[in-house]
Short mmCIF file of C-alpha atoms in Angstrom, two decimals:
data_model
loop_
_atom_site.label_atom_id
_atom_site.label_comp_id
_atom_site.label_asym_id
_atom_site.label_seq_id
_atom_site.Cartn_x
_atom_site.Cartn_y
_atom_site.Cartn_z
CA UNK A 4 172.44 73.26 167.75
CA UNK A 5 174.97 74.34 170.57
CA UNK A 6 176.00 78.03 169.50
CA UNK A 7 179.62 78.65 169.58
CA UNK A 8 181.24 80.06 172.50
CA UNK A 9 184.58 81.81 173.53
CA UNK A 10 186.46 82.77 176.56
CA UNK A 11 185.33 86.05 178.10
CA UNK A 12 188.61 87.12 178.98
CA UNK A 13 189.48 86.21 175.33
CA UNK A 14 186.88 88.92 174.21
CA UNK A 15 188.04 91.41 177.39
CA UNK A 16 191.64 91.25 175.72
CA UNK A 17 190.33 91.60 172.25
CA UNK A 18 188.15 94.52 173.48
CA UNK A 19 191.29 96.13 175.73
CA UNK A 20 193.36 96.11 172.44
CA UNK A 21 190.98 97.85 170.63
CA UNK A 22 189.91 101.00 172.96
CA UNK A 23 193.33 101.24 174.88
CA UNK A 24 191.71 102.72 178.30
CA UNK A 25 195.15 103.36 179.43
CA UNK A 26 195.09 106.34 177.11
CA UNK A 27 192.70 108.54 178.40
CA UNK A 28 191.04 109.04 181.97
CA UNK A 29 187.11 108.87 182.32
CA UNK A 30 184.19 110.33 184.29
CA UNK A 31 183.44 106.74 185.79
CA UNK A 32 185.13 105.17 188.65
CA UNK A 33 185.03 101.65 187.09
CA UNK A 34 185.83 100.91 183.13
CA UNK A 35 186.02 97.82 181.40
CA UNK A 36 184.40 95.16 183.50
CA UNK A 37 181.32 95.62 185.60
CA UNK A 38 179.58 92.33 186.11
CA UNK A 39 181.73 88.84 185.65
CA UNK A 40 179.05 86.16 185.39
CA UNK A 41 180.56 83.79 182.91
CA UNK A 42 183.74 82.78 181.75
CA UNK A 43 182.49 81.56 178.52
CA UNK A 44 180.41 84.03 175.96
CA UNK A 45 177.76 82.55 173.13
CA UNK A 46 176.36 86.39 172.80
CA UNK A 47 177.10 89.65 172.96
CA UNK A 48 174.62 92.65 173.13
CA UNK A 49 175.15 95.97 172.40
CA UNK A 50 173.29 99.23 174.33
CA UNK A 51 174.08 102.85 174.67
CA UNK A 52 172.88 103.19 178.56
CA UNK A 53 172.91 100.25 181.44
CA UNK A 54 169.05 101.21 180.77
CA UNK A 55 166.77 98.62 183.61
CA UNK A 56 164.67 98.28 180.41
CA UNK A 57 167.46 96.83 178.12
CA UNK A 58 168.64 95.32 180.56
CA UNK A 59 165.09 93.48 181.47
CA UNK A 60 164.69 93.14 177.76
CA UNK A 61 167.63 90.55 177.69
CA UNK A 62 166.87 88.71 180.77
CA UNK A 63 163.39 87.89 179.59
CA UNK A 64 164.60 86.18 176.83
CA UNK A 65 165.89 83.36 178.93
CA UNK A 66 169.72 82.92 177.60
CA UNK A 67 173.31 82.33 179.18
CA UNK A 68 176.56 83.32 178.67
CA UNK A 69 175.49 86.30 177.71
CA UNK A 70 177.77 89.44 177.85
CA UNK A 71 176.16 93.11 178.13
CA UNK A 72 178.63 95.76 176.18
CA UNK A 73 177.22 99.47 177.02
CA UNK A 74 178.63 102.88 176.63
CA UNK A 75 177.63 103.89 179.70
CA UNK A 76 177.94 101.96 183.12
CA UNK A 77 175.02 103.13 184.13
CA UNK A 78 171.14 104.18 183.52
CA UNK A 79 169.84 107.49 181.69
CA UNK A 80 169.67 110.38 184.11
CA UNK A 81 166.80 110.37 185.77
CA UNK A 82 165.42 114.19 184.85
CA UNK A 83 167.52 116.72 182.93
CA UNK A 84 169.15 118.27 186.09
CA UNK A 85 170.59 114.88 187.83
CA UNK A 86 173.29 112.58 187.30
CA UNK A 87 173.30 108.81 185.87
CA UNK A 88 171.27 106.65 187.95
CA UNK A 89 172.39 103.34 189.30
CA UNK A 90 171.53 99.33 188.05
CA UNK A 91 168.86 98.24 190.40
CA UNK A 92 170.50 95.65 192.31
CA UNK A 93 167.98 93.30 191.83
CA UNK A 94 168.45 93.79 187.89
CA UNK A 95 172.44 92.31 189.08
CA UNK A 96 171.23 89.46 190.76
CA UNK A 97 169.27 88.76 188.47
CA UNK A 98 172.04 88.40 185.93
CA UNK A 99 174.25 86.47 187.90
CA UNK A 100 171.67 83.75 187.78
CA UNK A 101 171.69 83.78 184.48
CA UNK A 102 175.22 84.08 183.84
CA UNK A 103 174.95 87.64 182.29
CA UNK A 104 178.00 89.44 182.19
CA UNK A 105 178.40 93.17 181.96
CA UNK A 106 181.24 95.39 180.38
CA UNK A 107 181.55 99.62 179.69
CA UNK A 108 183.64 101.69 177.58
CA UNK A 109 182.82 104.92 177.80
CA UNK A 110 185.82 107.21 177.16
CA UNK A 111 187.68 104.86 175.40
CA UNK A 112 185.16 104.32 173.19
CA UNK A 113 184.54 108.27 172.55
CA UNK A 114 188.06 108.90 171.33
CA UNK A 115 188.23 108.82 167.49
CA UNK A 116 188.39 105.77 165.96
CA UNK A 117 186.07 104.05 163.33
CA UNK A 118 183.61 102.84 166.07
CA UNK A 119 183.42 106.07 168.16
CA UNK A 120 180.27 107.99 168.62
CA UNK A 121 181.06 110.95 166.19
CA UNK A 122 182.86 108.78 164.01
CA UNK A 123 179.94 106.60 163.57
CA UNK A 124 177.66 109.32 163.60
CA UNK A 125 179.10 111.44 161.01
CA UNK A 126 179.11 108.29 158.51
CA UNK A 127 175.45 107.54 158.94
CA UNK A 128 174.61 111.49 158.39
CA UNK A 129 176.73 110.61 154.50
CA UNK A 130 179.74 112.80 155.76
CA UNK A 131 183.47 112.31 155.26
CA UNK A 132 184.89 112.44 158.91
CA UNK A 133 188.35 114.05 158.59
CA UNK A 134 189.53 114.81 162.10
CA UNK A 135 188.64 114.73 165.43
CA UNK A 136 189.05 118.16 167.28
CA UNK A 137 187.06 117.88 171.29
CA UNK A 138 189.98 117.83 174.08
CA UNK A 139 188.75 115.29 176.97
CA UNK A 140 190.24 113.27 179.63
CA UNK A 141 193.23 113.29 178.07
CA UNK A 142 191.92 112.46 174.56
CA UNK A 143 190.68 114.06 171.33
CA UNK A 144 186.79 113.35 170.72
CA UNK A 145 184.44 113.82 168.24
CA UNK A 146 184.57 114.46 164.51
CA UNK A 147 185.03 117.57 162.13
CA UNK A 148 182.94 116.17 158.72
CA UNK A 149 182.53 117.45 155.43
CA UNK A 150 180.17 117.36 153.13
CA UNK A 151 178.43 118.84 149.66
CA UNK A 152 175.52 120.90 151.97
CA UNK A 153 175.59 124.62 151.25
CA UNK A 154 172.83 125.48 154.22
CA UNK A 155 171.78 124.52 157.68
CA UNK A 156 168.79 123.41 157.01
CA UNK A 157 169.98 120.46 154.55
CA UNK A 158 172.29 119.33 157.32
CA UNK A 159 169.51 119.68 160.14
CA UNK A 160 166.71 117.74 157.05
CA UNK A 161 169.83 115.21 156.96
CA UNK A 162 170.26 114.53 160.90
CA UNK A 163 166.45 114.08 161.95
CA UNK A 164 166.13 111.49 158.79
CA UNK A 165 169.41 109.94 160.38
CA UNK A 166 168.57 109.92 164.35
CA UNK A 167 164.45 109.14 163.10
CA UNK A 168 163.06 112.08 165.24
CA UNK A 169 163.02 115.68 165.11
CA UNK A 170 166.11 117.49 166.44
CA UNK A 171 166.70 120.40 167.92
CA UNK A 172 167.72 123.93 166.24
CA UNK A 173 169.67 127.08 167.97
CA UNK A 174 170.36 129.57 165.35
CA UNK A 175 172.94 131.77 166.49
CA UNK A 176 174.82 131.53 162.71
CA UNK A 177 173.81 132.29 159.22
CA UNK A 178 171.62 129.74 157.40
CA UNK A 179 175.30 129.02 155.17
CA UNK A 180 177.09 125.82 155.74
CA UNK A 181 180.87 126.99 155.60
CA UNK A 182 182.25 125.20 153.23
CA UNK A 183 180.47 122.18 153.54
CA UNK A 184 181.68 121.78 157.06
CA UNK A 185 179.92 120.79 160.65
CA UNK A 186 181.22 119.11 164.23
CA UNK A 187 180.25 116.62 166.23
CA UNK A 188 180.45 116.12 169.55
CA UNK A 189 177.36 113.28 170.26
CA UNK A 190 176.18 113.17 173.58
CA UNK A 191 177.35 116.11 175.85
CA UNK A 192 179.73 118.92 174.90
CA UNK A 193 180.15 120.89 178.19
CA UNK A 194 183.08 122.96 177.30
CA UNK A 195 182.99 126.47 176.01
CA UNK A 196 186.10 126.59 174.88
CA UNK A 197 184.65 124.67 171.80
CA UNK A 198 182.95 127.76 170.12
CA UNK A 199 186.18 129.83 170.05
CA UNK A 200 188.07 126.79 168.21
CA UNK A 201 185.33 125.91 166.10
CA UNK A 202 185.17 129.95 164.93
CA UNK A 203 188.59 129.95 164.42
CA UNK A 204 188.56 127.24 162.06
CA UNK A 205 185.47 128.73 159.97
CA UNK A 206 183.06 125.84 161.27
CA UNK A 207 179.46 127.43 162.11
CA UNK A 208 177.15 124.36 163.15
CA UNK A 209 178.01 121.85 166.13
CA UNK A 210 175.59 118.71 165.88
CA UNK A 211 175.60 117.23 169.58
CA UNK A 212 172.73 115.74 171.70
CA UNK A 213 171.88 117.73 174.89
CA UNK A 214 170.98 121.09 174.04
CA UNK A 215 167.76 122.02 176.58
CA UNK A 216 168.41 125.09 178.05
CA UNK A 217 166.23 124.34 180.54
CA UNK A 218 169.55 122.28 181.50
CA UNK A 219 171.77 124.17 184.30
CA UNK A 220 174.70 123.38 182.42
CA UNK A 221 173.45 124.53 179.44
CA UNK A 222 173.29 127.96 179.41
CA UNK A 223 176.62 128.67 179.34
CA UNK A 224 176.86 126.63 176.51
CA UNK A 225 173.89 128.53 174.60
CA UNK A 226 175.77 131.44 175.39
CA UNK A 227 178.90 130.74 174.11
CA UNK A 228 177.84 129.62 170.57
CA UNK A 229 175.88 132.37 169.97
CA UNK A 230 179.01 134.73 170.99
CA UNK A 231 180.98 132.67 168.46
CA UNK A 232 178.33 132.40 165.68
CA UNK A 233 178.05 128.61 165.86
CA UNK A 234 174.24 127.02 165.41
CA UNK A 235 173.79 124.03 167.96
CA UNK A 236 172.09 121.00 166.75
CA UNK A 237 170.74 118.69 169.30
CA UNK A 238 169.95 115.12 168.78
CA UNK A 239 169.48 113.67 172.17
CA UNK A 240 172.22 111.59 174.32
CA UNK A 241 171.43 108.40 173.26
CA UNK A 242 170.12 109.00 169.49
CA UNK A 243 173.57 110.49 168.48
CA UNK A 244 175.90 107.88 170.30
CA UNK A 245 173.43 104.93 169.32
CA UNK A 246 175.68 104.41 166.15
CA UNK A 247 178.63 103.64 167.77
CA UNK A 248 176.96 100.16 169.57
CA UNK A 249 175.36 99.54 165.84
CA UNK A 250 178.71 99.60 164.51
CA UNK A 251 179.70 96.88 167.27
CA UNK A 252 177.34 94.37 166.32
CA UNK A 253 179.66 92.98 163.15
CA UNK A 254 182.79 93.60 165.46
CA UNK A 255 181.75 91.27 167.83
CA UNK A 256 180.53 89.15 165.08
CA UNK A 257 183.82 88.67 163.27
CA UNK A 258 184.65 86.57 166.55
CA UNK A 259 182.34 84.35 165.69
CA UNK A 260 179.02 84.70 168.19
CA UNK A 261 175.98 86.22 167.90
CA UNK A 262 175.38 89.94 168.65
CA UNK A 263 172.46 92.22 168.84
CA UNK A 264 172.23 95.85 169.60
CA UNK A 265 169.20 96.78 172.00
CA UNK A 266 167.58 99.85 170.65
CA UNK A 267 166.36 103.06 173.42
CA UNK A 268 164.15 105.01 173.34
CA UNK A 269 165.51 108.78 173.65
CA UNK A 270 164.25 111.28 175.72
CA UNK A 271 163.05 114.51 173.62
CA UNK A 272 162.89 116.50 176.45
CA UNK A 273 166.72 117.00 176.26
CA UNK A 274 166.38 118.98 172.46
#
C-alpha cells in the first residue's frame, strides 16, 4: 500500500510554528533546514545528533521521502575536548539519492515548551516541571521540577533507571533534597552563574549531562557548584536530551506519516 505523504514545506511551516527560531539566537550557523532532498515526506525520523551511524542506519533501509529531524546539525564531538564534527559528505550524497531530507532545531527546541529537552526529561524522571530558569541565546532553558524525594540518592536511583545507565555523582551538597526540588539543564550547562541562582532559590542538585572534569570547560563548572552547595548530576549529552526526539515521534505522527526515533548510544566517558 502507497504510505501517505505530505508537502515538506507543509511540515517546515508546521515545524517553524511550533519552535519560533526567530525568538532566540543559536550556537549553529544554519537552523531549520539542512538537506532539501524531497518535496514530498512519507517519514519522519527522529535523532539527538546528525550521528554517521543514524544516519547510515536509515539509508540502509532503502526508503524515500524520508525527512531526518535532529537536535543537533551535526555529529557527537569527536573526544571530550573538541567541537561537533561534521556529516561526511559522502553520508549527503548519499541522501540526495535517496531523497533524504535533513532538518535541526537546536535552540529552538531547548527553550521550554512540552517537547524541550528538560521538559521532556523531567517528565520521564516522574517530576512536575514548574518553570524553566537557564538564560541562553536569548531564551530561558531547562526545567526547575518537583517532586516527593527527600534525598539525593532517590533522585540519582530515579535518573540512572530513567537514562538506563549509571550516571554520574558530584557531591558538593548535603544528601537532603530541598524541598523536593532539582534542575535541569540536559546536555551542557556552561555558565556559572547557574549555582548562585540555583542557591538563591534553595535548589541543591542540578541534573545535566556533561560533567567530566577531565573536560577543560568543566572545571570551572565543578568549582562553582561546590562554592554554591549544589550536587551535579551527569547523564551524558545525548541520554538526557534523547527524550525530547521521543516525544516527537507522536508529533509528527498526528500529521499523519510514519515516524521513528533512532536510538544512540551515549558516550560514558563524559560522566
Amino acid at each position: 500500500m502507497q504510505p501517505h505523504m505530505i508537502p515538506a514545506q507543509f511540515l517546515y511551516d508546521r515545524l517553524t510554528e511550533q519552535f519560533k527560531p526567530d525568538r532566540c539566537t543559536d550556537i549553529f550557523d544554519k537552523i531549520g533546514v539542512q538537506e532539501h532532498n524531497t518535496n514530498m515526506i512519507s517519514k519522519v525520523y527522529t535523532s539527538t545528533f546528525a550521528n554517521p551511524t543514524s544516519i547510515e542506519n536509515i539509508l540502509s533501509r532503502g526508503e524515500e521521502h524520508v525527512l531526518l529531524f535532529c537536535h543537533h546539525p551535526r555529529p557527537p564531538m569527536p573526544s571530550l575536548q573538541e567541537g561537533y564534527g561534521l556529516v561526511p559528505e559522502e553520508l549527503l550524497k548519499r541522501m540526495k539519492e535517496q531523497q533524504v531530507s535533513f532538518f535541526s532545531f537546536h535552540i529552538p527546541l531547548d527553550v521550554a515548551g512540552p517537547y524541550s529537552p528538560g521538559t521532556t526529561l523531567g517528565r520521564a524522571m516522574g517530576a512536575n516541571v514548574y518553570d524553566s530558569w537557564y538564560p541562553q541565546n536569548g531564551a530561558l532553558l531547562g526545567a526547575l521540577c518537583q517532586t516527593g524525594f527527600e534525598t539525593v540518592d532517590e533522585l540519582e536511583r530515579r535518573f540512572a533507571a530513567t537514562v538506563g545507565h549509571r550516571v554520574g555523582r558530584y557531591s558538593y551538597g548535603s544528601n537532603e533534597l530541598k524541598n523536593g526540588k532539582f534542575a535541569i539543564m540536559a546536555g551542557i550547562s556552561r555558565s556559572t552563574d547557574a549555582y548562585s541562582f540555583l542557591e538563591e532559590n534553595d535548589i541543591n542538585v542540578l541534573v545535566t549531562g556533561v560533567t567530566a572534569p577531565t573536560v577543560e570547560w568543566s572545571q570551572n563548572i565543578h568549582a562553582a557548584a561546590k562554592e554554591h552547595h549544589v550536587t551535579l548530576l551527569g547523564g551524558t549529552h545525548y541520554s538526557t536530551e534523547k527524550f525530547a526526539l521521543m516525544s516527537l515521534v507522536p508529533y509528527f505522527r498526528n500529521f499523519g506519516i510514519e515516524a521513528e526515533f533512532i536510538p544512540e548510544v551515549p558516550n560514558l566517558r563524559e560522566l
